[in-house]
Short mmCIF file of N, CA and C in Angstrom, two decimals:
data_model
loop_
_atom_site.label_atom_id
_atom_site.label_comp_id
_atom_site.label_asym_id
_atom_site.label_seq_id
_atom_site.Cartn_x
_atom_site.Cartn_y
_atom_site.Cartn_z
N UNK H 1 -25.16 13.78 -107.44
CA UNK H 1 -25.48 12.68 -106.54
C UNK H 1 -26.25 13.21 -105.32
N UNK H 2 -26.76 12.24 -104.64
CA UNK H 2 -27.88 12.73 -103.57
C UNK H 2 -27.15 13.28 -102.32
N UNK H 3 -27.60 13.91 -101.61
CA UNK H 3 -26.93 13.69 -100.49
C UNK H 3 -27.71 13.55 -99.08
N UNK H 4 -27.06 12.81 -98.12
CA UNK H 4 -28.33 12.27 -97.31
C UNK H 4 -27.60 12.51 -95.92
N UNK H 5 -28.55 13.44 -95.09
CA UNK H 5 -28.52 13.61 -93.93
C UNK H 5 -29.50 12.68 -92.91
N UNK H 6 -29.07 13.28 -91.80
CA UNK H 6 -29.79 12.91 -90.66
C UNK H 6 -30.08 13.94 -89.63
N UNK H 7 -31.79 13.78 -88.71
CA UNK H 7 -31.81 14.47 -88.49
C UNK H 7 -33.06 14.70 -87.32
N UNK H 8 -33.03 14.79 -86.01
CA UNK H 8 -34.03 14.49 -85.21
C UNK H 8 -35.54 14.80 -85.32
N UNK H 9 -36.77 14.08 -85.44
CA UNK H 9 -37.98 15.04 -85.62
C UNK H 9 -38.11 15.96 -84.88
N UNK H 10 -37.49 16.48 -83.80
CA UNK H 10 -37.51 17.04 -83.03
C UNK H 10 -37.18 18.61 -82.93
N UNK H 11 -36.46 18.52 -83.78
CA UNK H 11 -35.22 19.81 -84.32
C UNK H 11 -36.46 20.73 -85.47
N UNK H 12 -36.20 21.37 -85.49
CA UNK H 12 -36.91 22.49 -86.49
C UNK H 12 -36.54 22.04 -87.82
N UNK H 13 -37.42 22.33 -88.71
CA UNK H 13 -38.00 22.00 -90.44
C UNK H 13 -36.93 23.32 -90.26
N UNK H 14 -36.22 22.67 -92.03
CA UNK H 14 -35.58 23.63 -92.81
C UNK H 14 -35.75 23.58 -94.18
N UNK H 15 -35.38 23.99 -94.93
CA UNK H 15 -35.92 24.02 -96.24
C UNK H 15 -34.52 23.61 -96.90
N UNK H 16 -33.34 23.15 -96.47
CA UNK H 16 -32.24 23.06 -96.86
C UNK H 16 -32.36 21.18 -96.45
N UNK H 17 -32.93 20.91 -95.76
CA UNK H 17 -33.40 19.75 -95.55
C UNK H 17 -33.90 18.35 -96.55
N UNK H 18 -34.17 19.39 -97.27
CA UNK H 18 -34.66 18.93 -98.97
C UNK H 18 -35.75 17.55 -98.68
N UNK H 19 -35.66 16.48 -99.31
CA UNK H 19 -36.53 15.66 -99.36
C UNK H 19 -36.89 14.59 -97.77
N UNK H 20 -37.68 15.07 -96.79
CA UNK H 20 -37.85 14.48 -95.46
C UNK H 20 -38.41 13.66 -95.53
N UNK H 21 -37.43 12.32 -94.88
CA UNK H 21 -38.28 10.75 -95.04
C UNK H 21 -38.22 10.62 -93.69
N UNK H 22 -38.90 9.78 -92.53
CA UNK H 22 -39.54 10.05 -91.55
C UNK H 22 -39.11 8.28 -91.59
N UNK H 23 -38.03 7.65 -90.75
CA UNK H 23 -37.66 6.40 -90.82
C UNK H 23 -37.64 5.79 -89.48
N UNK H 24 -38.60 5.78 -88.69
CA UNK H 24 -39.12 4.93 -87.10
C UNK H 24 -40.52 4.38 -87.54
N UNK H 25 -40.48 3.33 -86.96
CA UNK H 25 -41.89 2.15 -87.18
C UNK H 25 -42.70 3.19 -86.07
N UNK H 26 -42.40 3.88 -85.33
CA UNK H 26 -43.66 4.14 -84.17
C UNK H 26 -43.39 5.25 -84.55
N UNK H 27 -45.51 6.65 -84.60
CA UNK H 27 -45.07 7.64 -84.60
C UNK H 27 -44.22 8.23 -83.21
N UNK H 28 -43.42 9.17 -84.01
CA UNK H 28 -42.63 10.17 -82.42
C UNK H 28 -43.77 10.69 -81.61
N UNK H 29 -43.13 10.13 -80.17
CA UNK H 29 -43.92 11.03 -79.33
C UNK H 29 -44.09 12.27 -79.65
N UNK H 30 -45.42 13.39 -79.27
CA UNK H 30 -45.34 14.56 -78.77
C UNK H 30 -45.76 15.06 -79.59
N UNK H 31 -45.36 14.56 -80.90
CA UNK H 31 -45.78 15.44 -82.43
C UNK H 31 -46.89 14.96 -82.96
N UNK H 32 -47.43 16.25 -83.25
CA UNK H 32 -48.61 15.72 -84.51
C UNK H 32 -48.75 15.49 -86.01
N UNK H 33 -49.05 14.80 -86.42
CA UNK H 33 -48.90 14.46 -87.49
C UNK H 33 -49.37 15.67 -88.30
N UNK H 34 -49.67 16.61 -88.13
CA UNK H 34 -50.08 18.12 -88.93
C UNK H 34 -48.72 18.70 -88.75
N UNK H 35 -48.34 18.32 -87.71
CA UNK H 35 -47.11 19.44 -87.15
C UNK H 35 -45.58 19.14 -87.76
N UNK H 36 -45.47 17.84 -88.40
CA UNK H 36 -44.76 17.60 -88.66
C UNK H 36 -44.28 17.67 -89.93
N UNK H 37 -43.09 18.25 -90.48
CA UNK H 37 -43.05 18.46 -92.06
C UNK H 37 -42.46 16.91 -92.76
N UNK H 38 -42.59 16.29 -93.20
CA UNK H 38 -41.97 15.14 -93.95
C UNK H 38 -42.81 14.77 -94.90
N UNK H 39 -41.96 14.30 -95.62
CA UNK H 39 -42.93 14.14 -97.24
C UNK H 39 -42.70 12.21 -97.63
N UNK H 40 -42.46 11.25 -97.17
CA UNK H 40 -42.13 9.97 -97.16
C UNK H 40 -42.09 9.21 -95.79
N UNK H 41 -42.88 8.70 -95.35
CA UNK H 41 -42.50 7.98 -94.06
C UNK H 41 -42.69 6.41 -94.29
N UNK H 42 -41.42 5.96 -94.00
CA UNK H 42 -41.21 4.69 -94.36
C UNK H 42 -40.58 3.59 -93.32
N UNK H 43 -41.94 2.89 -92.92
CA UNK H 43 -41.53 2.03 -91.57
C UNK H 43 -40.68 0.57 -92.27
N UNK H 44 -40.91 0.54 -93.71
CA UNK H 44 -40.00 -0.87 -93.83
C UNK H 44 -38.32 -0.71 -93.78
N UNK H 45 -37.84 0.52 -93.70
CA UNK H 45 -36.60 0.65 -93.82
C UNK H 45 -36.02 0.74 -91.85
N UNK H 46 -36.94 0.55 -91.13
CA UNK H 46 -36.59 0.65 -89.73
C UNK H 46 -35.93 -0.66 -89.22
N UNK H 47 -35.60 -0.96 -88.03
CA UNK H 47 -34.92 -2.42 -87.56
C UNK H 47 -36.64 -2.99 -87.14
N UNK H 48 -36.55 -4.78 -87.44
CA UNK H 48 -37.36 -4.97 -87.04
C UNK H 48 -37.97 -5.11 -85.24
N UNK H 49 -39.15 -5.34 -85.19
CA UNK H 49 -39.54 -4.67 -83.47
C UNK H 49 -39.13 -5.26 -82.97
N UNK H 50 -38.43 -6.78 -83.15
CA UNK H 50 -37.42 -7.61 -82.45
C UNK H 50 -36.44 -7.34 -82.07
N UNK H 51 -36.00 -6.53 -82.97
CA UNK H 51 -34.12 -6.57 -83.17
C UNK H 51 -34.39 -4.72 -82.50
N UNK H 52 -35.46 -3.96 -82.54
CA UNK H 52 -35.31 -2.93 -81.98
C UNK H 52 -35.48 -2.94 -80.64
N UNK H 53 -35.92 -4.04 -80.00
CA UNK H 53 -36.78 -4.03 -78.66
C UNK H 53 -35.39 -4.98 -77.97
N UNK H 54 -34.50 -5.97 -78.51
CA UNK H 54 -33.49 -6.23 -77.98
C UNK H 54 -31.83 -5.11 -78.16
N UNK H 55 -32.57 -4.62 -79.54
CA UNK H 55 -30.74 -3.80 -78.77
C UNK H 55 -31.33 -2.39 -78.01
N UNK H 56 -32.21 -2.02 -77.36
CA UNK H 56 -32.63 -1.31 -76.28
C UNK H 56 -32.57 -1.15 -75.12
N UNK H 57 -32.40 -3.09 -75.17
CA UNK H 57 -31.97 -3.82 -73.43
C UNK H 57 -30.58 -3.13 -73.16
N UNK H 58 -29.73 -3.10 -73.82
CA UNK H 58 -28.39 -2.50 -74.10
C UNK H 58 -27.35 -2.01 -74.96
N UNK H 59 -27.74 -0.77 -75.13
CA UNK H 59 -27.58 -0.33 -76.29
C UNK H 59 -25.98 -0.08 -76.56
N UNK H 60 -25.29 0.23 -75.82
CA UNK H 60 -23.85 0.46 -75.98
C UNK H 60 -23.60 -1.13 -76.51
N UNK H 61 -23.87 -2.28 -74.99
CA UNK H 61 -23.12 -3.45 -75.56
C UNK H 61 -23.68 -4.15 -76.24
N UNK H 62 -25.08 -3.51 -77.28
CA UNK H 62 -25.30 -4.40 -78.23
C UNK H 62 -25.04 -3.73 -80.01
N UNK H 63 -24.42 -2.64 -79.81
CA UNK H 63 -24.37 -1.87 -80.91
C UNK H 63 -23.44 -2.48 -81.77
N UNK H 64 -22.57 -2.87 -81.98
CA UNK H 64 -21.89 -4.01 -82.98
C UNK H 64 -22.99 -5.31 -83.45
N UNK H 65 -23.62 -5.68 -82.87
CA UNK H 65 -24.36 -6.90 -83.15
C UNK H 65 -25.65 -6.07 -84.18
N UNK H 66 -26.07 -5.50 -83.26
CA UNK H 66 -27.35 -4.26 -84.04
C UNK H 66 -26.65 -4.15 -85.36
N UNK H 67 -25.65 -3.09 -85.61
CA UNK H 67 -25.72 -3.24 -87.12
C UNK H 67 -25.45 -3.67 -88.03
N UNK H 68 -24.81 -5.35 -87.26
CA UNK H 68 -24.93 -6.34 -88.75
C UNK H 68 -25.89 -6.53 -89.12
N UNK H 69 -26.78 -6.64 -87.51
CA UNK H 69 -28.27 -7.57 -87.69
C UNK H 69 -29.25 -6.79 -88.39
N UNK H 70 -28.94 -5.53 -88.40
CA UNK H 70 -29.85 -4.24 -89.57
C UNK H 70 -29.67 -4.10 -91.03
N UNK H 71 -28.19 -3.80 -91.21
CA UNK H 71 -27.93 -4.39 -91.89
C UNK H 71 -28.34 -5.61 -92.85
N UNK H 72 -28.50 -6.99 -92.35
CA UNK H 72 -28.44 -8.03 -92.77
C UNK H 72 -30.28 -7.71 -93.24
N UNK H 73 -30.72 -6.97 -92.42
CA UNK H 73 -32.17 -6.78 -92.29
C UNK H 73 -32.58 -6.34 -93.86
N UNK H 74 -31.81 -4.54 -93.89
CA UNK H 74 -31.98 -4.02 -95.07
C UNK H 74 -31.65 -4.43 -96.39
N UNK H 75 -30.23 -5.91 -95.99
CA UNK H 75 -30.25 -6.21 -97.50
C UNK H 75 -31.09 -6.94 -97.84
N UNK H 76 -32.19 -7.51 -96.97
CA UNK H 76 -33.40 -8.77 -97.68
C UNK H 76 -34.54 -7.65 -97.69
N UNK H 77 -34.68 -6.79 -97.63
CA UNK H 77 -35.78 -5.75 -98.46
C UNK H 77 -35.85 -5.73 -99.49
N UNK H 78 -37.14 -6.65 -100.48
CA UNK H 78 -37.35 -6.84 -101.58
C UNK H 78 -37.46 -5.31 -102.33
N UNK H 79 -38.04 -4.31 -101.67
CA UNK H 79 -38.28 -3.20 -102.21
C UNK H 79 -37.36 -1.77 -102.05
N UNK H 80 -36.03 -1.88 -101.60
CA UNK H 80 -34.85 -1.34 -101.51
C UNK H 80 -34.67 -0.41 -102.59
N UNK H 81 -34.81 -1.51 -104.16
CA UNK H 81 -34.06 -0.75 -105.21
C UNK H 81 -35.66 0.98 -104.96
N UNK H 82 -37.13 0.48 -104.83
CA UNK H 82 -38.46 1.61 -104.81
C UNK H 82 -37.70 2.64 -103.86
N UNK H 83 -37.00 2.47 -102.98
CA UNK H 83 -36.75 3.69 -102.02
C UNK H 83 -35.59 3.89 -102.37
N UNK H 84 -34.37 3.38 -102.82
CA UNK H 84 -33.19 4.34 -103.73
C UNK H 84 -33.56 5.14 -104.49
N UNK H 85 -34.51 4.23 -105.83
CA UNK H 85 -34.82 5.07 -106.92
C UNK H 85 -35.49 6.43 -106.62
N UNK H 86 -36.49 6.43 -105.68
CA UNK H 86 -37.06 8.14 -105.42
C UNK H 86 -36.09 8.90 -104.29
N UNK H 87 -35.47 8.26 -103.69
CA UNK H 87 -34.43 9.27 -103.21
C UNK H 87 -33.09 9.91 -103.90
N UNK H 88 -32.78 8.80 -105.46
CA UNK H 88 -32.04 9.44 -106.16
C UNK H 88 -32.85 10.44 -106.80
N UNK H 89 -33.72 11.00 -107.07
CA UNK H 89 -34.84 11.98 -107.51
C UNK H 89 -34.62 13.25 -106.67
N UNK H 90 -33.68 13.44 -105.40
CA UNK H 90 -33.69 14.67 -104.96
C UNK H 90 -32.04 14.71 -104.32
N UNK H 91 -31.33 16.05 -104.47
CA UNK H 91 -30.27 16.64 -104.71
C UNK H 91 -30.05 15.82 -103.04
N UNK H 92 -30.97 16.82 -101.73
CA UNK H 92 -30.79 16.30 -100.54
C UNK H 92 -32.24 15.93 -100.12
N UNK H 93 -31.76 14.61 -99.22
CA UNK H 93 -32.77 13.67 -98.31
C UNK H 93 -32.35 14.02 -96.87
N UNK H 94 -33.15 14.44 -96.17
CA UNK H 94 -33.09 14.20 -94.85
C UNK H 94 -33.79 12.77 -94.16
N UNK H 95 -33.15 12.09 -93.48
CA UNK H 95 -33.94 10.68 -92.20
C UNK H 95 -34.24 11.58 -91.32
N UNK H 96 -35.00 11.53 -91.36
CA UNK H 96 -35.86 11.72 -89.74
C UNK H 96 -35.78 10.84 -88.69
N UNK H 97 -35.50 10.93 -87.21
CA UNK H 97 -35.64 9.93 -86.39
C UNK H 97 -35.89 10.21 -84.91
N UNK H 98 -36.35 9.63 -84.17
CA UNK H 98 -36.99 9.99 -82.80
C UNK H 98 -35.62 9.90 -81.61
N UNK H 99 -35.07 9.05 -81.87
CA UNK H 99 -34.50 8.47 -81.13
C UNK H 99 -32.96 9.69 -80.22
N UNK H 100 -33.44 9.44 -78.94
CA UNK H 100 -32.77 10.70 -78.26
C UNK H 100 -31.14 10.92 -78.60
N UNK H 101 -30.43 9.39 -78.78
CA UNK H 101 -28.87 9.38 -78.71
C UNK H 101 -28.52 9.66 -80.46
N UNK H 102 -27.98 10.41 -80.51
CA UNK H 102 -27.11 10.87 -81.97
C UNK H 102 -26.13 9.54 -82.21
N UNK H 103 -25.52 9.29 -81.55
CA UNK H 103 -24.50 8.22 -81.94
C UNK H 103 -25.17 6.79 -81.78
N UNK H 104 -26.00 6.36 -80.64
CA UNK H 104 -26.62 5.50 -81.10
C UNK H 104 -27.91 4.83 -81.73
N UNK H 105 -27.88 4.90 -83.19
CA UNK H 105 -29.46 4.85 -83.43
C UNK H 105 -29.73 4.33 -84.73
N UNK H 106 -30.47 3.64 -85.23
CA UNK H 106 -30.79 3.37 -86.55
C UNK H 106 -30.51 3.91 -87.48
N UNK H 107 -30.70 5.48 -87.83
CA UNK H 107 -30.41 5.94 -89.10
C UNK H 107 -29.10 6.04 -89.44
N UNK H 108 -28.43 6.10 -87.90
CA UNK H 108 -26.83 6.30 -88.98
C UNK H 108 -26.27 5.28 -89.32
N UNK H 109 -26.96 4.33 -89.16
CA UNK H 109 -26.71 2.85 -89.95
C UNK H 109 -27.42 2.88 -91.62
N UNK H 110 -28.66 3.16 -91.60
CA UNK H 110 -29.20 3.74 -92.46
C UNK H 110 -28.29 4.37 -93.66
N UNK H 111 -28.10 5.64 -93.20
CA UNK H 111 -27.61 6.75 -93.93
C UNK H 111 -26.24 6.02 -94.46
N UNK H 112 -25.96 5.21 -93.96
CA UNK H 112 -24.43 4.37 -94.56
C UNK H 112 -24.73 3.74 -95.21
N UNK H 113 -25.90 2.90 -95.29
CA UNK H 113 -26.36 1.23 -96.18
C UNK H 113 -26.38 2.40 -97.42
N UNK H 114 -27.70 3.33 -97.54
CA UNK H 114 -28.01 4.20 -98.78
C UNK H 114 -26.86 4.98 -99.26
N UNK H 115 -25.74 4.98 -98.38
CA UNK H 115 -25.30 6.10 -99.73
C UNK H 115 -23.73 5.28 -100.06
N UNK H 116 -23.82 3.79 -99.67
CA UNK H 116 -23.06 2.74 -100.47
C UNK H 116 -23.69 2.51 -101.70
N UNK H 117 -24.96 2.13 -101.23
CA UNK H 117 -26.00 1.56 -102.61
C UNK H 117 -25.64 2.88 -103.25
N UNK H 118 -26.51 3.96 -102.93
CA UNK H 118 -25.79 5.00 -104.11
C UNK H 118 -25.03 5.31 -105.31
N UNK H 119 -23.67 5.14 -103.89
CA UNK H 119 -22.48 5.11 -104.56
C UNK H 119 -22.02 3.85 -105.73
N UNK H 120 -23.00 2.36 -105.30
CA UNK H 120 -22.47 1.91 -106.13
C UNK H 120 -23.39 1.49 -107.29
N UNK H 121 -24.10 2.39 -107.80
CA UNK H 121 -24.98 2.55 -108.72
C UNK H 121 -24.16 4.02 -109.88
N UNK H 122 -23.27 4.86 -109.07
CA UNK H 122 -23.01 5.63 -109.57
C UNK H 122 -21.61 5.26 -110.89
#
């Protein structure tokens, strides 16, 4: 089964990192797109710029609401099963993500939706 991390663009390329998907609608500041190692960058799996630009206003007291509303987001992605299927294709996936707070942020909402679906494919 796959296994799926998370992991700042920010932080140094590893090779243990395995398959790097690059999951923010905006490129990361600072980096260049030469400079950066990722092999998939996929802005439909991000929150939309609505729902990212309101739980920003407040992110602690909107973080319960955020990940139903992401959630609710990722399950109407017609093309969900296209990005399981090639991430079940590699042992480990790394998310990539810009975003400064570890605990609060899109992918680790992410990294939970995918490795339910996963799991319940397995």
């Amino acid at each position: 089964m796959t296994s799926i991390k998370i992991k700042r663009v920010y932080e140094d390329f590893a090779e243990s990192d395995g398959f790097r998907i690059l999951v923010d609608r905006l490129w990361p500041r600072g980096i260049k797109k030469e400079n950066l190692h990722y092999d998939l960058w996929v802005k439909d799996l991000t929150p939309s710029s609505d729902l990212r630009i309101w739980f920003h206003q407040d992110v602690k007291n909107h973080w319960d609401s955020f990940v139903a509303s992401y959630q609710k987001e990722l399950a109407q992605l017609t093309n969900m099963d296209t990005y399981v299927n090639e991430i079940e294709l590699h042992a480990v996936v790394t998310l990539l993500y810009a975003a400064k707070d570890p605990v609060y942020n899109h992918a680790i909402i992410l990294k939970k939706y995918l490795d339910t679906l996963l799991e319940s494919k397995s």
